[in-house]
Every structure is written in structure tokens, then in C-alpha cells.
Amino acid sequence: MIEYVNQLGGGAPRTGAAPGAAAAAVWSLDTTLDVVGGHPVGAAAAVLDAAERQRAEALLRPADRQRYLASHLGLRVLLGGYLGLAPQEVVLVREDCPGCGGPHGRPAVAGGGVHFSLSHSGNLAYLAFAGVPVGVDVEEVPGAEAVADVLPLLHPAETAELGALPDPDRRPGLARVWARKEACLKATGAGLANGLADPYVGSAPTPASVPGWTLTDLPAPAGYAAALAVATGRPGAGVS
């Protein structure tokens, strides 16, 4: 079951208990907001940890810094609500990388309690929470140049499917495929280290079946595509 909450705004959200193993909660956020979950974005340094503050300070463009601060502030507000903690009390860690074993895998809450995933594109962020590994992705519809660059890197069947589409449909089609693929790769923690070919997610209106995962397209505003991957079966099931 997916509980899709339309938007996290400026007021304090009502989250309740963390989602169970058979459920996922997804929130969207306008990252241009000045206040997120009752906390001013301009005072986010008081809520974020040292690593998050360092990452924000390294972003040179004010718009990029605003998006990062707003989305991570929203993440902490929602995690705190699910865990019964103040946002600044949530301790974030990195799991081991599934490829090399280094400490740069999926972001996680220290001690567990809830799995989460965060994605942002343009001025929109999506945040997903579940009792099992979860990945969410939102993508702004890319330009024609990005389509030409990415198309050959996908699964051969996806490249063929998108290549067969009329030009006006190819860009939103790629956004749909990219969001589905990124949701799966974020859920496993593999990221883009092994390229974009696998898993095959398809470009049809309904995602392809991905073993070990429930892959679902999410509602998104015009000009965006979004998708969610939630583990099925054993909690650590991966993409094959």
C-alpha cells in the first residue's frame, strides 16, 4: 500500500507511526519554500548535521543551496515525526556500499526504525519512507540533448522502445524510464556505479516487473516523472 501525501508545506506535518513492512509513505515538497515543516530554511544550519552543512556550503549557486537545504530540512522533519525525535536529533549514517563495501552506500537512520529515500529535480523534491528498503526518484523532463546522450546507455530494449517513439513523446518517455531506474538503484544503494542498463524497467505506461521490488509510477506535476521502488520478500532483496 502506498500512502501518497500531496505536499509537505510550511506547517508542522502530522506523520504518526512509521510505515510498516507492507506500506510506503511518499511526500512531495516545493523546494522554493522559505519555511519547511515549521522550520525556516534560512536557519537550517541549526537542524542539519555537520556533513549536511558542509555539503550545502559547497554549492555555489544560491538556487542549488536552497533546494538542498529545503529538501534535507524536510527529510529531517519527517524522519523526526516518524521516530518521535526532534529533527536535529535524527542521526544519519551511510550503509556499506554493495559494490566495494565502503561507507558510502544508502543513507540510513542510525539504529534503523525506518527506511527512507530522497530525490530532488528542478524545484521539486520527493521523500519516501517504509519499513523495508525503498527508493524514490523524481525527474524533470529532459531536453533533447540529454535524450541523445542517455539513450544509448539504457537497456537495449529501452533504447529501442524510446527510439521508436515520436519526437514529442521521447523526452517524457525518457523521464519516466530514468525515474523508474533511479528509484531501483537508490533502493539497492548501487547508484550509477554499474551504469544505466540494468535493471530493465520499460518505457510503457506501466513499469516492467523487477524481481525483488514493487516498482510504481507516482503522480507528478506536468513536466516531471516520478517513481517508487519498495522491497518485496526478504528486506534485503536486490535488483537482478
PDB file of C-alpha atoms in Angstrom:
ATOM      1  CA  MET A   1       0.000   0.000   0.000  1.00  0.00           C
ATOM      2  CA  ILE A   2       1.327   3.446  -0.936  1.00  0.00           C
ATOM      3  CA  GLU A   3       0.159   6.472   1.006  1.00  0.00           C
ATOM      4  CA  TYR A   4       0.826   9.496  -1.186  1.00  0.00           C
ATOM      5  CA  VAL A   5       0.703  12.757   0.753  1.00  0.00           C
ATOM      6  CA  ASN A   6       0.379  15.629  -1.692  1.00  0.00           C
ATOM      7  CA  GLN A   7       2.833  18.110  -0.217  1.00  0.00           C
ATOM      8  CA  LEU A   8       4.950  18.948   2.780  1.00  0.00           C
ATOM      9  CA  GLY A   9       4.436  22.654   3.312  1.00  0.00           C
ATOM     10  CA  GLY A  10       5.487  25.260   5.822  1.00  0.00           C
ATOM     11  CA  GLY A  11       3.472  23.949   8.775  1.00  0.00           C
ATOM     12  CA  ALA A  12       4.424  21.041  11.005  1.00  0.00           C
ATOM     13  CA  PRO A  13       3.298  17.768   9.329  1.00  0.00           C
ATOM     14  CA  ARG A  14       1.291  15.014  11.036  1.00  0.00           C
ATOM     15  CA  THR A  15       3.181  11.806  10.385  1.00  0.00           C
ATOM     16  CA  GLY A  16       2.194   9.278  13.073  1.00  0.00           C
ATOM     17  CA  ALA A  17       3.864   5.881  13.292  1.00  0.00           C
ATOM     18  CA  ALA A  18       6.464   4.857  10.738  1.00  0.00           C
ATOM     19  CA  PRO A  19       5.078   2.859   7.785  1.00  0.00           C
ATOM     20  CA  GLY A  20       5.021  -0.917   8.244  1.00  0.00           C
ATOM     21  CA  ALA A  21       6.706  -3.510   6.050  1.00  0.00           C
ATOM     22  CA  ALA A  22       3.819  -3.613   3.568  1.00  0.00           C
ATOM     23  CA  ALA A  23       3.414   0.160   3.232  1.00  0.00           C
ATOM     24  CA  ALA A  24       5.257   3.227   1.998  1.00  0.00           C
ATOM     25  CA  ALA A  25       4.531   6.907   2.540  1.00  0.00           C
ATOM     26  CA  VAL A  26       5.576   9.436  -0.108  1.00  0.00           C
ATOM     27  CA  TRP A  27       5.684  13.190   0.347  1.00  0.00           C
ATOM     28  CA  SER A  28       6.391  15.952  -2.167  1.00  0.00           C
ATOM     29  CA  LEU A  29       7.949  19.316  -1.406  1.00  0.00           C
ATOM     30  CA  ASP A  30       8.271  22.623  -3.238  1.00  0.00           C
ATOM     31  CA  THR A  31      11.927  23.396  -2.530  1.00  0.00           C
ATOM     32  CA  THR A  32      11.491  27.128  -3.117  1.00  0.00           C
ATOM     33  CA  LEU A  33       9.572  27.472   0.172  1.00  0.00           C
ATOM     34  CA  ASP A  34      11.102  29.712   2.857  1.00  0.00           C
ATOM     35  CA  VAL A  35       9.645  27.583   5.679  1.00  0.00           C
ATOM     36  CA  VAL A  36       9.535  23.768   5.644  1.00  0.00           C
ATOM     37  CA  GLY A  37       7.711  21.796   8.307  1.00  0.00           C
ATOM     38  CA  GLY A  38       7.647  24.809  10.620  1.00  0.00           C
ATOM     39  CA  HIS A  39      11.406  25.487  10.279  1.00  0.00           C
ATOM     40  CA  PRO A  40      12.853  28.476   8.347  1.00  0.00           C
ATOM     41  CA  VAL A  41      15.144  27.310   5.565  1.00  0.00           C
ATOM     42  CA  GLY A  42      17.442  30.246   6.346  1.00  0.00           C
ATOM     43  CA  ALA A  43      18.054  28.769   9.806  1.00  0.00           C
ATOM     44  CA  ALA A  44      18.533  25.188   8.595  1.00  0.00           C
ATOM     45  CA  ALA A  45      22.086  25.089   9.994  1.00  0.00           C
ATOM     46  CA  ALA A  46      20.593  24.659  13.467  1.00  0.00           C
ATOM     47  CA  VAL A  47      18.842  21.453  12.354  1.00  0.00           C
ATOM     48  CA  LEU A  48      21.246  19.833   9.883  1.00  0.00           C
ATOM     49  CA  ASP A  49      24.364  17.921  10.892  1.00  0.00           C
ATOM     50  CA  ALA A  50      27.956  18.919  10.078  1.00  0.00           C
ATOM     51  CA  ALA A  51      28.143  16.849   6.878  1.00  0.00           C
ATOM     52  CA  GLU A  52      24.913  18.349   5.544  1.00  0.00           C
ATOM     53  CA  ARG A  53      26.053  21.884   6.372  1.00  0.00           C
ATOM     54  CA  GLN A  54      29.367  21.261   4.618  1.00  0.00           C
ATOM     55  CA  ARG A  55      27.626  19.919   1.531  1.00  0.00           C
ATOM     56  CA  ALA A  56      25.279  22.923   1.420  1.00  0.00           C
ATOM     57  CA  GLU A  57      28.148  25.391   1.783  1.00  0.00           C
ATOM     58  CA  ALA A  58      29.959  23.749  -1.144  1.00  0.00           C
ATOM     59  CA  LEU A  59      27.068  24.539  -3.505  1.00  0.00           C
ATOM     60  CA  LEU A  60      27.984  27.757  -5.279  1.00  0.00           C
ATOM     61  CA  ARG A  61      24.628  28.622  -6.846  1.00  0.00           C
ATOM     62  CA  PRO A  62      22.111  30.041  -4.339  1.00  0.00           C
ATOM     63  CA  ALA A  63      19.250  28.165  -6.030  1.00  0.00           C
ATOM     64  CA  ASP A  64      21.074  24.841  -5.633  1.00  0.00           C
ATOM     65  CA  ARG A  65      21.825  25.610  -1.993  1.00  0.00           C
ATOM     66  CA  GLN A  66      18.152  26.492  -1.356  1.00  0.00           C
ATOM     67  CA  ARG A  67      16.976  23.209  -2.909  1.00  0.00           C
ATOM     68  CA  TYR A  68      19.432  21.190  -0.844  1.00  0.00           C
ATOM     69  CA  LEU A  69      18.620  22.923   2.435  1.00  0.00           C
ATOM     70  CA  ALA A  70      14.850  22.742   1.911  1.00  0.00           C
ATOM     71  CA  SER A  71      14.848  19.059   0.936  1.00  0.00           C
ATOM     72  CA  HIS A  72      17.149  17.953   3.764  1.00  0.00           C
ATOM     73  CA  LEU A  73      15.228  20.044   6.264  1.00  0.00           C
ATOM     74  CA  GLY A  74      12.052  18.324   5.067  1.00  0.00           C
ATOM     75  CA  LEU A  75      13.716  14.928   5.384  1.00  0.00           C
ATOM     76  CA  ARG A  76      14.704  15.570   8.990  1.00  0.00           C
ATOM     77  CA  VAL A  77      11.284  16.966   9.918  1.00  0.00           C
ATOM     78  CA  LEU A  78       9.536  13.886   8.534  1.00  0.00           C
ATOM     79  CA  LEU A  79      12.027  11.380   9.960  1.00  0.00           C
ATOM     80  CA  GLY A  80      11.716  13.065  13.341  1.00  0.00           C
ATOM     81  CA  GLY A  81       7.931  12.770  13.127  1.00  0.00           C
ATOM     82  CA  TYR A  82       8.074   9.053  12.352  1.00  0.00           C
ATOM     83  CA  LEU A  83      10.713   8.336  15.007  1.00  0.00           C
ATOM     84  CA  GLY A  84       9.400  10.616  17.758  1.00  0.00           C
ATOM     85  CA  LEU A  85      12.521  12.809  17.688  1.00  0.00           C
ATOM     86  CA  ALA A  86      13.286  16.468  17.124  1.00  0.00           C
ATOM     87  CA  PRO A  87      14.638  16.955  13.560  1.00  0.00           C
ATOM     88  CA  GLN A  88      18.127  17.820  14.831  1.00  0.00           C
ATOM     89  CA  GLU A  89      18.222  14.640  16.944  1.00  0.00           C
ATOM     90  CA  VAL A  90      17.965  12.315  13.923  1.00  0.00           C
ATOM     91  CA  VAL A  91      21.385  10.725  13.305  1.00  0.00           C
ATOM     92  CA  LEU A  92      22.065   9.861   9.671  1.00  0.00           C
ATOM     93  CA  VAL A  93      24.686   7.351   8.561  1.00  0.00           C
ATOM     94  CA  ARG A  94      25.756   5.598   5.371  1.00  0.00           C
ATOM     95  CA  GLU A  95      25.358   1.881   4.834  1.00  0.00           C
ATOM     96  CA  ASP A  96      28.165  -0.145   3.275  1.00  0.00           C
ATOM     97  CA  CYS A  97      28.368   0.165  -0.498  1.00  0.00           C
ATOM     98  CA  PRO A  98      27.078  -3.056  -2.118  1.00  0.00           C
ATOM     99  CA  GLY A  99      29.828  -2.799  -4.745  1.00  0.00           C
ATOM    100  CA  CYS A 100      33.007  -2.108  -2.800  1.00  0.00           C
ATOM    101  CA  GLY A 101      31.963  -2.344   0.852  1.00  0.00           C
ATOM    102  CA  GLY A 102      32.993   1.247   1.588  1.00  0.00           C
ATOM    103  CA  PRO A 103      30.894   3.510   3.859  1.00  0.00           C
ATOM    104  CA  HIS A 104      29.133   5.338   1.036  1.00  0.00           C
ATOM    105  CA  GLY A 105      26.053   3.202   0.370  1.00  0.00           C
ATOM    106  CA  ARG A 106      22.425   4.128   1.008  1.00  0.00           C
ATOM    107  CA  PRO A 107      21.777   6.873   3.562  1.00  0.00           C
ATOM    108  CA  ALA A 108      20.119   5.444   6.665  1.00  0.00           C
ATOM    109  CA  VAL A 109      18.980   6.302  10.182  1.00  0.00           C
ATOM    110  CA  ALA A 110      21.400   5.180  12.886  1.00  0.00           C
ATOM    111  CA  GLY A 111      19.799   2.265  14.699  1.00  0.00           C
ATOM    112  CA  GLY A 112      17.176   1.733  11.989  1.00  0.00           C
ATOM    113  CA  GLY A 113      13.473   2.261  12.668  1.00  0.00           C
ATOM    114  CA  VAL A 114      12.517   3.418   9.186  1.00  0.00           C
ATOM    115  CA  HIS A 115      13.978   3.259   5.668  1.00  0.00           C
ATOM    116  CA  PHE A 116      13.915   6.424   3.567  1.00  0.00           C
ATOM    117  CA  SER A 117      14.842   7.881   0.206  1.00  0.00           C
ATOM    118  CA  LEU A 118      15.118  11.458  -1.043  1.00  0.00           C
ATOM    119  CA  SER A 119      15.182  12.831  -4.580  1.00  0.00           C
ATOM    120  CA  HIS A 120      15.003  16.336  -5.987  1.00  0.00           C
ATOM    121  CA  SER A 121      14.874  17.734  -9.510  1.00  0.00           C
ATOM    122  CA  GLY A 122      14.054  21.243 -10.619  1.00  0.00           C
ATOM    123  CA  ASN A 123      12.137  22.857  -7.754  1.00  0.00           C
ATOM    124  CA  LEU A 124      10.513  19.635  -6.579  1.00  0.00           C
ATOM    125  CA  ALA A 125      11.597  17.020  -4.027  1.00  0.00           C
ATOM    126  CA  TYR A 126      10.050  13.621  -3.244  1.00  0.00           C
ATOM    127  CA  LEU A 127      10.629  11.826   0.052  1.00  0.00           C
ATOM    128  CA  ALA A 128       9.679   8.187   0.686  1.00  0.00           C
ATOM    129  CA  PHE A 129       9.536   6.210   3.951  1.00  0.00           C
ATOM    130  CA  ALA A 130       8.934   2.495   4.503  1.00  0.00           C
ATOM    131  CA  GLY A 131       9.621  -0.401   6.838  1.00  0.00           C
ATOM    132  CA  VAL A 132      11.773  -2.082   4.154  1.00  0.00           C
ATOM    133  CA  PRO A 133      14.370  -0.725   1.687  1.00  0.00           C
ATOM    134  CA  VAL A 134      12.822   1.929  -0.527  1.00  0.00           C
ATOM    135  CA  GLY A 135      13.908   4.206  -3.350  1.00  0.00           C
ATOM    136  CA  VAL A 136      12.161   7.234  -4.820  1.00  0.00           C
ATOM    137  CA  ASP A 137      13.082   9.412  -7.766  1.00  0.00           C
ATOM    138  CA  VAL A 138      11.617  12.475  -9.440  1.00  0.00           C
ATOM    139  CA  GLU A 139      12.909  13.751 -12.767  1.00  0.00           C
ATOM    140  CA  GLU A 140      12.253  16.932 -14.693  1.00  0.00           C
ATOM    141  CA  VAL A 141      11.558  16.141 -18.360  1.00  0.00           C
ATOM    142  CA  PRO A 142      14.994  16.438 -20.012  1.00  0.00           C
ATOM    143  CA  GLY A 143      15.989  18.412 -23.069  1.00  0.00           C
ATOM    144  CA  ALA A 144      16.676  16.881 -26.472  1.00  0.00           C
ATOM    145  CA  GLU A 145      20.453  16.920 -25.904  1.00  0.00           C
ATOM    146  CA  ALA A 146      20.121  14.835 -22.736  1.00  0.00           C
ATOM    147  CA  VAL A 147      17.939  12.332 -24.604  1.00  0.00           C
ATOM    148  CA  ALA A 148      20.629  11.892 -27.254  1.00  0.00           C
ATOM    149  CA  ASP A 149      23.325  11.420 -24.587  1.00  0.00           C
ATOM    150  CA  VAL A 150      21.427   8.968 -22.362  1.00  0.00           C
ATOM    151  CA  LEU A 151      19.506   6.862 -24.884  1.00  0.00           C
ATOM    152  CA  PRO A 152      22.479   4.627 -25.852  1.00  0.00           C
ATOM    153  CA  LEU A 153      23.310   3.953 -22.179  1.00  0.00           C
ATOM    154  CA  LEU A 154      19.986   2.333 -21.277  1.00  0.00           C
ATOM    155  CA  HIS A 155      18.971  -1.312 -21.529  1.00  0.00           C
ATOM    156  CA  PRO A 156      18.918  -2.181 -25.274  1.00  0.00           C
ATOM    157  CA  ALA A 157      15.165  -2.835 -25.151  1.00  0.00           C
ATOM    158  CA  GLU A 158      14.546   0.573 -23.515  1.00  0.00           C
ATOM    159  CA  THR A 159      16.739   2.277 -26.127  1.00  0.00           C
ATOM    160  CA  ALA A 160      14.699   0.622 -28.870  1.00  0.00           C
ATOM    161  CA  GLU A 161      11.361   1.477 -27.219  1.00  0.00           C
ATOM    162  CA  LEU A 162      12.219   5.142 -26.753  1.00  0.00           C
ATOM    163  CA  GLY A 163      13.801   5.393 -30.192  1.00  0.00           C
ATOM    164  CA  ALA A 164      10.547   4.197 -31.733  1.00  0.00           C
ATOM    165  CA  LEU A 165       8.501   6.940 -30.066  1.00  0.00           C
ATOM    166  CA  PRO A 166       7.560  10.131 -31.940  1.00  0.00           C
ATOM    167  CA  ASP A 167       9.856  13.037 -31.069  1.00  0.00           C
ATOM    168  CA  PRO A 168       7.301  14.830 -28.793  1.00  0.00           C
ATOM    169  CA  ASP A 169       6.917  11.661 -26.680  1.00  0.00           C
ATOM    170  CA  ARG A 170      10.593  10.737 -26.386  1.00  0.00           C
ATOM    171  CA  ARG A 171      11.578  13.288 -23.735  1.00  0.00           C
ATOM    172  CA  PRO A 172       8.746  12.486 -21.282  1.00  0.00           C
ATOM    173  CA  GLY A 173       9.338   8.805 -22.048  1.00  0.00           C
ATOM    174  CA  LEU A 174      12.981   9.095 -21.008  1.00  0.00           C
ATOM    175  CA  ALA A 175      11.985  10.935 -17.808  1.00  0.00           C
ATOM    176  CA  ARG A 176       9.653   8.042 -16.977  1.00  0.00           C
ATOM    177  CA  VAL A 177      12.369   5.412 -17.594  1.00  0.00           C
ATOM    178  CA  TRP A 178      15.013   7.411 -15.717  1.00  0.00           C
ATOM    179  CA  ALA A 179      12.791   7.900 -12.664  1.00  0.00           C
ATOM    180  CA  ARG A 180      11.947   4.179 -12.504  1.00  0.00           C
ATOM    181  CA  LYS A 181      15.573   3.136 -12.922  1.00  0.00           C
ATOM    182  CA  GLU A 182      16.913   5.618 -10.360  1.00  0.00           C
ATOM    183  CA  ALA A 183      14.254   4.553  -7.836  1.00  0.00           C
ATOM    184  CA  CYS A 184      15.500   0.961  -8.096  1.00  0.00           C
ATOM    185  CA  LEU A 185      19.181   1.912  -7.946  1.00  0.00           C
ATOM    186  CA  LYS A 186      18.626   4.159  -4.924  1.00  0.00           C
ATOM    187  CA  ALA A 187      16.704   1.404  -3.167  1.00  0.00           C
ATOM    188  CA  THR A 188      19.621  -1.023  -3.516  1.00  0.00           C
ATOM    189  CA  GLY A 189      22.295   1.582  -2.800  1.00  0.00           C
ATOM    190  CA  ALA A 190      24.109   0.666  -6.024  1.00  0.00           C
ATOM    191  CA  GLY A 191      23.589   4.083  -7.598  1.00  0.00           C
ATOM    192  CA  LEU A 192      25.007   4.607 -11.062  1.00  0.00           C
ATOM    193  CA  ALA A 193      28.286   2.767 -10.409  1.00  0.00           C
ATOM    194  CA  ASN A 194      27.317  -0.092 -12.739  1.00  0.00           C
ATOM    195  CA  GLY A 195      25.748   2.055 -15.432  1.00  0.00           C
ATOM    196  CA  LEU A 196      22.160   2.511 -16.593  1.00  0.00           C
ATOM    197  CA  ALA A 197      21.466  -0.723 -18.470  1.00  0.00           C
ATOM    198  CA  ASP A 198      20.098  -2.747 -15.552  1.00  0.00           C
ATOM    199  CA  PRO A 199      17.506  -3.227 -14.280  1.00  0.00           C
ATOM    200  CA  TYR A 200      15.140  -3.186 -17.230  1.00  0.00           C
ATOM    201  CA  VAL A 201      12.166  -1.022 -16.189  1.00  0.00           C
ATOM    202  CA  GLY A 202      10.480  -0.399 -19.527  1.00  0.00           C
ATOM    203  CA  SER A 203       9.025   2.736 -21.083  1.00  0.00           C
ATOM    204  CA  ALA A 204       5.379   1.634 -21.281  1.00  0.00           C
ATOM    205  CA  PRO A 205       2.728   3.367 -19.133  1.00  0.00           C
ATOM    206  CA  THR A 206       3.088   0.535 -16.584  1.00  0.00           C
ATOM    207  CA  PRO A 207       6.611  -0.268 -15.301  1.00  0.00           C
ATOM    208  CA  ALA A 208       8.161  -3.645 -16.071  1.00  0.00           C
ATOM    209  CA  SER A 209       8.358  -6.208 -13.279  1.00  0.00           C
ATOM    210  CA  VAL A 210      11.659  -6.007 -11.377  1.00  0.00           C
ATOM    211  CA  PRO A 211      12.438  -9.133  -9.279  1.00  0.00           C
ATOM    212  CA  GLY A 212      12.583  -8.354  -5.565  1.00  0.00           C
ATOM    213  CA  TRP A 213      10.853  -4.987  -5.880  1.00  0.00           C
ATOM    214  CA  THR A 214       7.452  -3.396  -6.330  1.00  0.00           C
ATOM    215  CA  LEU A 215       8.014  -0.615  -8.861  1.00  0.00           C
ATOM    216  CA  THR A 216       5.283   2.024  -9.180  1.00  0.00           C
ATOM    217  CA  ASP A 217       4.916   5.296 -11.058  1.00  0.00           C
ATOM    218  CA  LEU A 218       3.896   8.185  -8.795  1.00  0.00           C
ATOM    219  CA  PRO A 219       1.691  11.199  -9.512  1.00  0.00           C
ATOM    220  CA  ALA A 220       3.803  14.145 -10.622  1.00  0.00           C
ATOM    221  CA  PRO A 221       3.155  17.677 -11.900  1.00  0.00           C
ATOM    222  CA  ALA A 222       3.335  18.463 -15.602  1.00  0.00           C
ATOM    223  CA  GLY A 223       6.931  18.404 -16.776  1.00  0.00           C
ATOM    224  CA  TYR A 224       8.042  15.768 -14.238  1.00  0.00           C
ATOM    225  CA  ALA A 225       8.010  11.990 -13.811  1.00  0.00           C
ATOM    226  CA  ALA A 226       8.370  10.120 -10.513  1.00  0.00           C
ATOM    227  CA  ALA A 227       8.634   6.507  -9.389  1.00  0.00           C
ATOM    228  CA  LEU A 228       8.911   4.416  -6.228  1.00  0.00           C
ATOM    229  CA  ALA A 229      10.637   1.052  -5.618  1.00  0.00           C
ATOM    230  CA  VAL A 230       9.779  -0.884  -2.443  1.00  0.00           C
ATOM    231  CA  ALA A 231      11.441  -4.178  -1.467  1.00  0.00           C
ATOM    232  CA  THR A 232       9.292  -7.286  -1.513  1.00  0.00           C
ATOM    233  CA  GLY A 233      10.015 -10.631   0.144  1.00  0.00           C
ATOM    234  CA  ARG A 234      13.087 -10.533   2.339  1.00  0.00           C
ATOM    235  CA  PRO A 235      14.077  -6.983   3.416  1.00  0.00           C
ATOM    236  CA  GLY A 236      17.421  -7.045   1.662  1.00  0.00           C
ATOM    237  CA  ALA A 237      16.155  -8.309  -1.703  1.00  0.00           C
ATOM    238  CA  GLY A 238      18.017  -6.654  -4.554  1.00  0.00           C
ATOM    239  CA  VAL A 239      17.646  -5.872  -8.221  1.00  0.00           C
ATOM    240  CA  SER A 240      18.562  -8.736 -10.522  1.00  0.00           C
TER     241      SER A 240
END
